Short mmCIF file of C-alpha atoms in Angstrom, two decimals:
data_model
loop_
_atom_site.label_atom_id
_atom_site.label_comp_id
_atom_site.label_asym_id
_atom_site.label_seq_id
_atom_site.Cartn_x
_atom_site.Cartn_y
_atom_site.Cartn_z
CA UNK A 33 -0.46 -22.27 20.48
CA UNK A 34 -2.71 -20.05 22.60
CA UNK A 35 0.33 -18.73 24.48
CA UNK A 36 1.99 -17.80 21.18
CA UNK A 37 -1.11 -15.94 20.02
CA UNK A 38 -1.25 -14.06 23.31
CA UNK A 39 2.46 -13.21 23.02
CA UNK A 40 1.93 -11.88 19.48
CA UNK A 41 -1.01 -9.75 20.60
CA UNK A 42 1.00 -8.46 23.55
CA UNK A 43 3.91 -7.53 21.28
CA UNK A 44 1.62 -5.69 18.86
CA UNK A 45 -0.02 -3.87 21.78
CA UNK A 46 3.37 -2.77 23.14
CA UNK A 47 4.47 -1.53 19.69
CA UNK A 48 1.20 0.36 19.22
CA UNK A 49 1.51 1.92 22.68
CA UNK A 50 5.08 2.95 21.89
CA UNK A 51 3.98 4.61 18.66
CA UNK A 52 1.14 6.35 20.49
CA UNK A 53 3.44 8.00 23.05
CA UNK A 54 6.26 8.77 20.60
CA UNK A 55 5.19 12.38 19.84
CA UNK A 56 5.28 13.04 23.59
CA UNK A 57 8.89 11.90 24.01
CA UNK A 58 10.42 13.30 20.82
CA UNK A 59 10.40 16.68 19.12
CA UNK A 60 11.87 15.37 15.88
CA UNK A 61 9.64 16.62 13.06
CA UNK A 62 11.66 14.53 10.63
CA UNK A 63 10.97 11.29 12.51
CA UNK A 64 7.26 12.03 12.80
CA UNK A 65 7.06 12.83 9.09
CA UNK A 66 8.86 9.62 8.23
CA UNK A 67 6.48 7.59 10.37
CA UNK A 68 3.45 9.28 8.80
CA UNK A 69 4.82 8.17 5.43
CA UNK A 70 5.32 4.65 6.77
CA UNK A 71 1.77 4.46 8.16
CA UNK A 72 0.19 5.54 4.86
CA UNK A 73 2.43 3.39 2.67
CA UNK A 74 1.86 0.44 5.02
CA UNK A 75 -1.87 0.62 4.24
CA UNK A 76 -1.00 0.69 0.55
CA UNK A 77 1.29 -2.33 0.99
CA UNK A 78 -1.39 -4.24 2.93
CA UNK A 79 -3.83 -3.65 0.09
CA UNK A 80 -1.30 -5.24 -2.26
CA UNK A 81 -0.75 -8.12 0.16
CA UNK A 82 -4.44 -8.97 -0.13
CA UNK A 83 -3.84 -9.54 -3.84
CA UNK A 84 -0.41 -11.16 -3.79
CA UNK A 85 -0.26 -12.86 -0.41
CA UNK A 86 -3.86 -13.98 0.01
CA UNK A 87 -5.18 -14.39 -3.55
CA UNK A 88 -2.01 -15.17 -5.48
CA UNK A 89 -2.48 -12.32 -7.97
CA UNK A 90 0.60 -10.48 -9.25
CA UNK A 91 -0.48 -7.05 -10.47
CA UNK A 92 1.76 -4.40 -12.01
CA UNK A 93 -1.06 -1.88 -12.09
CA UNK A 94 -1.81 -1.37 -8.41
CA UNK A 95 -0.67 2.25 -8.61
CA UNK A 96 -3.81 2.92 -10.67
CA UNK A 97 -5.87 2.71 -7.47
CA UNK A 98 -3.36 4.64 -5.36
CA UNK A 99 -3.20 7.38 -7.99
CA UNK A 100 -6.98 7.47 -8.33
CA UNK A 101 -7.35 8.24 -4.63
CA UNK A 102 -4.58 10.83 -4.72
CA UNK A 103 -5.94 12.63 -7.78
CA UNK A 104 -9.53 12.52 -6.48
CA UNK A 105 -8.42 14.43 -3.40
CA UNK A 106 -6.00 16.70 -5.23
CA UNK A 107 -8.33 17.70 -8.06
CA UNK A 108 -11.52 18.16 -6.01
CA UNK A 109 -9.92 20.14 -3.20
CA UNK A 110 -7.75 22.30 -5.47
CA UNK A 111 -10.58 23.08 -7.89
CA UNK A 112 -13.18 23.89 -5.23
CA UNK A 113 -10.78 25.42 -2.67
CA UNK A 114 -12.94 23.69 -0.05
CA UNK A 115 -10.79 21.59 2.33
CA UNK A 116 -13.92 20.46 4.17
CA UNK A 117 -14.80 18.35 1.13
CA UNK A 118 -12.00 15.94 2.03
CA UNK A 119 -14.36 13.13 3.07
CA UNK A 120 -16.31 13.58 -0.17
CA UNK A 121 -13.05 13.43 -2.15
CA UNK A 122 -11.94 10.25 -0.36
CA UNK A 123 -15.33 8.61 -0.98
CA UNK A 124 -15.20 9.70 -4.62
CA UNK A 125 -11.82 8.02 -4.96
CA UNK A 126 -13.18 4.83 -3.39
CA UNK A 127 -16.20 4.84 -5.72
CA UNK A 128 -13.97 5.26 -8.78
CA UNK A 129 -11.65 2.52 -7.48
CA UNK A 130 -14.59 0.13 -7.10
CA UNK A 131 -15.74 0.81 -10.67
CA UNK A 132 -12.21 0.47 -12.04
CA UNK A 133 -11.61 -2.71 -10.05
CA UNK A 134 -14.71 -4.30 -11.55
CA UNK A 135 -13.82 -3.23 -15.08
CA UNK A 136 -10.13 -4.18 -14.86
CA UNK A 137 -11.00 -7.48 -13.21
CA UNK A 138 -13.66 -8.35 -15.78
CA UNK A 139 -11.26 -7.63 -18.64
CA UNK A 140 -8.02 -9.12 -17.31
CA UNK A 141 -8.75 -11.75 -14.66
CA UNK A 142 -10.05 -14.28 -17.17
CA UNK A 143 -6.48 -14.82 -18.32
CA UNK A 144 -3.88 -16.56 -16.18
CA UNK A 145 -0.66 -15.66 -14.40
CA UNK A 146 1.83 -13.72 -16.53
CA UNK A 147 -0.81 -12.64 -19.05
CA UNK A 148 -2.79 -10.91 -16.32
CA UNK A 149 0.38 -9.21 -15.08
CA UNK A 150 1.15 -7.94 -18.58
CA UNK A 151 -2.37 -6.57 -19.02
CA UNK A 152 -2.17 -4.69 -15.72
CA UNK A 153 1.23 -3.32 -16.73
CA UNK A 154 -0.23 -2.05 -20.02
CA UNK A 155 -3.19 -0.48 -18.22
CA UNK A 156 -0.87 1.19 -15.72
CA UNK A 157 1.16 2.74 -18.52
CA UNK A 158 -2.06 3.89 -20.22
CA UNK A 159 -3.28 5.66 -17.08
CA UNK A 160 0.16 7.20 -16.54
CA UNK A 161 0.27 8.60 -20.08
CA UNK A 162 -3.29 9.94 -19.85
CA UNK A 163 -2.51 11.71 -16.57
CA UNK A 164 0.64 13.16 -18.11
CA UNK A 165 -1.10 14.47 -21.22
CA UNK A 166 -4.32 15.69 -19.56
CA UNK A 167 -2.45 18.55 -17.92
CA UNK A 168 -5.52 20.82 -17.73
CA UNK A 169 -6.96 18.45 -15.11
CA UNK A 170 -3.96 16.77 -13.50
CA UNK A 171 -1.30 19.43 -13.92
CA UNK A 172 0.81 17.01 -15.96
CA UNK A 173 4.39 16.58 -14.79
CA UNK A 174 4.16 19.79 -12.76
CA UNK A 175 1.36 18.26 -10.74
CA UNK A 176 -1.12 19.86 -8.37
CA UNK A 177 0.44 22.06 -5.70
CA UNK A 178 -0.74 23.62 -2.44
CA UNK A 179 -3.70 21.27 -2.02
CA UNK A 180 -5.97 22.84 0.65
CA UNK A 181 -6.59 20.48 3.56
CA UNK A 182 -8.52 20.76 6.85
CA UNK A 183 -6.69 22.51 9.69
CA UNK A 184 -6.26 19.31 11.72
CA UNK A 185 -4.12 17.84 8.94
CA UNK A 186 -1.83 20.87 8.93
CA UNK A 187 -0.70 20.07 12.47
CA UNK A 188 2.07 17.46 12.30
CA UNK A 189 1.30 15.74 15.61
CA UNK A 190 -2.45 15.64 14.92
CA UNK A 191 -1.75 14.20 11.47
CA UNK A 192 0.55 11.62 13.05
CA UNK A 193 -2.27 10.31 15.22
CA UNK A 194 -4.74 10.42 12.33
CA UNK A 195 -2.34 8.40 10.16
CA UNK A 196 -1.74 5.90 12.98
CA UNK A 197 -5.51 5.52 13.48
CA UNK A 198 -5.92 5.08 9.72
CA UNK A 199 -3.35 2.28 9.75
CA UNK A 200 -4.97 0.49 12.71
CA UNK A 201 -8.48 0.72 11.23
CA UNK A 202 -7.36 -0.54 7.82
CA UNK A 203 -5.39 -3.38 9.42
CA UNK A 204 -8.40 -4.49 11.46
CA UNK A 205 -10.63 -4.26 8.39
CA UNK A 206 -8.29 -6.35 6.23
CA UNK A 207 -7.69 -8.80 9.07
CA UNK A 208 -11.45 -9.27 9.29
CA UNK A 209 -11.62 -9.82 5.51
CA UNK A 210 -8.90 -12.49 5.38
CA UNK A 211 -10.34 -14.30 8.42
CA UNK A 212 -13.83 -14.43 6.88
CA UNK A 213 -15.21 -17.16 4.59
CA UNK A 214 -14.33 -14.85 1.69
CA UNK A 215 -10.72 -14.68 2.87
CA UNK A 216 -10.47 -18.44 3.27
CA UNK A 217 -11.82 -18.90 -0.25
CA UNK A 218 -9.25 -16.45 -1.61
CA UNK A 219 -6.46 -18.39 0.12
CA UNK A 220 -7.81 -21.62 -1.35
CA UNK A 221 -7.69 -20.02 -4.80
CA UNK A 222 -4.09 -19.03 -4.14
CA UNK A 223 -3.16 -22.60 -3.23
CA UNK A 224 -5.09 -24.47 -5.94
CA UNK A 225 -7.29 -22.46 -8.26
CA UNK A 226 -8.39 -25.44 -10.36
CA UNK A 227 -9.54 -27.40 -7.31
CA UNK A 228 -11.62 -24.48 -6.07
CA UNK A 229 -13.14 -24.11 -9.52
CA UNK A 230 -13.97 -27.82 -9.63
CA UNK A 231 -15.87 -27.41 -6.35
CA UNK A 232 -18.26 -25.03 -8.08
CA UNK A 233 -16.88 -21.67 -7.01
CA UNK A 234 -16.79 -18.79 -9.49
CA UNK A 235 -13.07 -18.09 -9.22
CA UNK A 236 -13.15 -15.00 -11.44
CA UNK A 237 -15.86 -13.42 -9.29
CA UNK A 238 -13.86 -13.99 -6.11
CA UNK A 239 -10.75 -12.53 -7.72
CA UNK A 240 -12.69 -9.45 -8.79
CA UNK A 241 -13.96 -9.02 -5.22
CA UNK A 242 -10.37 -9.25 -3.96
CA UNK A 243 -9.25 -6.69 -6.56
CA UNK A 244 -12.08 -4.32 -5.64
CA UNK A 245 -11.41 -4.48 -1.88
CA UNK A 246 -7.69 -4.06 -2.49
CA UNK A 247 -8.36 -1.12 -4.81
CA UNK A 248 -10.61 0.58 -2.26
CA UNK A 249 -7.95 0.42 0.45
CA UNK A 250 -5.21 1.55 -1.96
CA UNK A 251 -7.39 4.48 -3.03
CA UNK A 252 -7.81 5.61 0.58
CA UNK A 253 -4.03 5.36 1.04
CA UNK A 254 -3.52 7.48 -2.07
CA UNK A 255 -5.97 10.08 -0.79
CA UNK A 256 -4.18 10.27 2.56
CA UNK A 257 -0.87 10.55 0.71
CA UNK A 258 -2.17 13.58 -1.22
CA UNK A 259 -3.32 15.18 2.04
CA UNK A 260 0.07 14.54 3.65
CA UNK A 261 2.18 15.79 0.75
CA UNK A 262 -0.26 18.55 -0.25
CA UNK A 263 1.19 18.00 -3.71
CA UNK A 264 0.83 15.24 -6.27
CA UNK A 265 2.07 14.58 -9.78
CA UNK A 266 2.10 11.68 -12.21
CA UNK A 267 4.52 9.72 -10.00
CA UNK A 268 1.54 8.43 -7.99
CA UNK A 269 0.52 6.45 -11.08
CA UNK A 270 3.99 5.28 -12.08
CA UNK A 271 5.22 1.70 -12.22
CA UNK A 272 7.68 2.62 -9.45
CA UNK A 273 4.77 3.11 -7.08
CA UNK A 274 3.52 -0.42 -7.76
CA UNK A 275 7.05 -1.81 -7.37
CA UNK A 276 7.21 -0.06 -3.98
CA UNK A 277 4.15 -1.99 -2.82
CA UNK A 278 5.58 -5.23 -4.21
CA UNK A 279 8.92 -4.69 -2.44
CA UNK A 280 7.30 -3.79 0.88
CA UNK A 281 5.10 -6.87 0.76
CA UNK A 282 7.89 -9.27 -0.18
CA UNK A 283 10.44 -7.79 2.25
CA UNK A 284 8.01 -8.04 5.16
CA UNK A 285 6.44 -11.34 4.14
CA UNK A 286 3.43 -12.09 1.97
CA UNK A 287 0.17 -13.32 3.41
CA UNK A 288 0.71 -11.77 6.83
CA UNK A 289 -0.52 -8.13 6.66
CA UNK A 290 1.85 -7.35 9.55
CA UNK A 291 4.69 -8.14 7.17
CA UNK A 292 3.46 -5.44 4.80
CA UNK A 293 3.54 -2.91 7.65
CA UNK A 294 7.05 -3.97 8.67
CA UNK A 295 8.18 -3.98 5.03
CA UNK A 296 6.88 -0.44 4.56
CA UNK A 297 9.01 0.66 7.50
CA UNK A 298 12.13 -1.13 6.27
CA UNK A 299 11.85 0.12 2.69
CA UNK A 300 11.00 3.71 3.66
CA UNK A 301 13.80 4.09 6.20
CA UNK A 302 16.32 2.24 4.00
CA UNK A 303 15.42 4.55 1.12
CA UNK A 304 15.96 7.64 3.28
CA UNK A 305 19.13 6.36 4.96
CA UNK A 306 20.87 5.19 1.79
CA UNK A 307 19.99 8.34 -0.15
CA UNK A 308 21.33 10.51 2.70
CA UNK A 309 24.72 8.76 2.52
CA UNK A 310 25.42 10.54 -0.78
CA UNK A 311 26.63 13.51 1.29
CA UNK A 312 29.33 11.28 2.81
CA UNK A 313 30.75 9.75 -0.36
CA UNK A 314 29.86 10.14 -4.07
CA UNK A 315 29.55 6.37 -4.47
CA UNK A 316 26.32 6.51 -2.46
CA UNK A 317 24.75 8.65 -5.17
CA UNK A 318 24.06 5.22 -6.68
CA UNK A 319 22.08 4.36 -3.57
CA UNK A 320 19.53 2.38 -5.60
CA UNK A 321 22.30 -0.13 -6.34
CA UNK A 322 22.95 -0.59 -2.62
CA UNK A 323 19.24 -0.87 -1.95
CA UNK A 324 19.11 -3.64 -4.55
CA UNK A 325 21.91 -5.46 -2.72
CA UNK A 326 20.03 -5.11 0.59
CA UNK A 327 16.90 -6.48 -1.07
CA UNK A 328 18.80 -9.47 -2.50
CA UNK A 329 20.27 -10.20 0.95
CA UNK A 330 16.80 -10.13 2.53
CA UNK A 331 15.42 -12.51 -0.09
CA UNK A 332 18.39 -14.88 0.40
CA UNK A 333 18.28 -14.99 4.20
CA UNK A 334 14.53 -14.46 4.63
CA UNK A 335 12.93 -16.30 1.68
CA UNK A 336 9.41 -15.74 3.03
CA UNK A 337 10.09 -12.16 4.01
CA UNK A 338 11.31 -11.03 7.40
CA UNK A 339 8.04 -11.48 9.30
CA UNK A 340 7.05 -14.57 7.29
CA UNK A 341 10.34 -16.34 7.99
CA UNK A 342 10.30 -15.42 11.69
CA UNK A 343 6.71 -16.67 11.95
CA UNK A 344 7.58 -20.01 10.35
CA UNK A 345 10.57 -20.53 12.64
CA UNK A 346 8.49 -19.55 15.66
CA UNK A 347 5.75 -22.02 14.73
CA UNK A 348 8.28 -24.86 14.44
CA UNK A 349 9.48 -24.41 18.00
#
């Protein structure tokens, strides 16, 4: 067992080292931009994995937190024209996410399973409509353009390293959370909520804590996304954005964190590759159909996600 753990750590170290030296060995701006997207979306997917994989909560409103972080950065920096307020904007997004997590959790987590999912879906649609109609603040469908950002984030290679550092820090933070007594309680709730409740634990309180932590991390990911794109619109609050996190988590493997990172890479590169094939043949203009087929194949052959299935097979050896 110890040898396997050491092998896993060695593999992760090698991958991290490879990512660290990549800008030195390649001049591809496209590849670096793609990887920056993967790093940021991987943090977003890990935040969703804390809910789905470790707490057993299926939320269709996770984009609320991602969009909150994105709009906090976009609105504050564009209105003030002060890029040096980025840290303030990120912290503002986190503070709003904490408040929203508490409110949403208090309202919706007292109901079970599908009812909670439906409430989060309704709330997500509400926030999307409000952002669309409140165009004086959010820019509506046109969005907020030319968001001013600090000079270090305008350099692609510097941003690459900042995004990689962001991913590593958020992974270590979430790994610490799930390995703590709080994390073990959340996993117990996932496995048997009624048993945990019978032992005297306030299950709703623990779920709210999970939602708040998840929302904080998702908000930071949304803020970094706004900095990277330097443009945001209502799509950051759309249901599609939540489905992205769900797909990344399931494809990689729930309850692993590493699976969410891997899933973000698979989904992002598959999205780009399949959409680019439309220049080869018109049939690939329906690339979403092909992506659906790829997703079905992954679910069939890797029922616990790619990383989750590999981990289970490795543990059985």
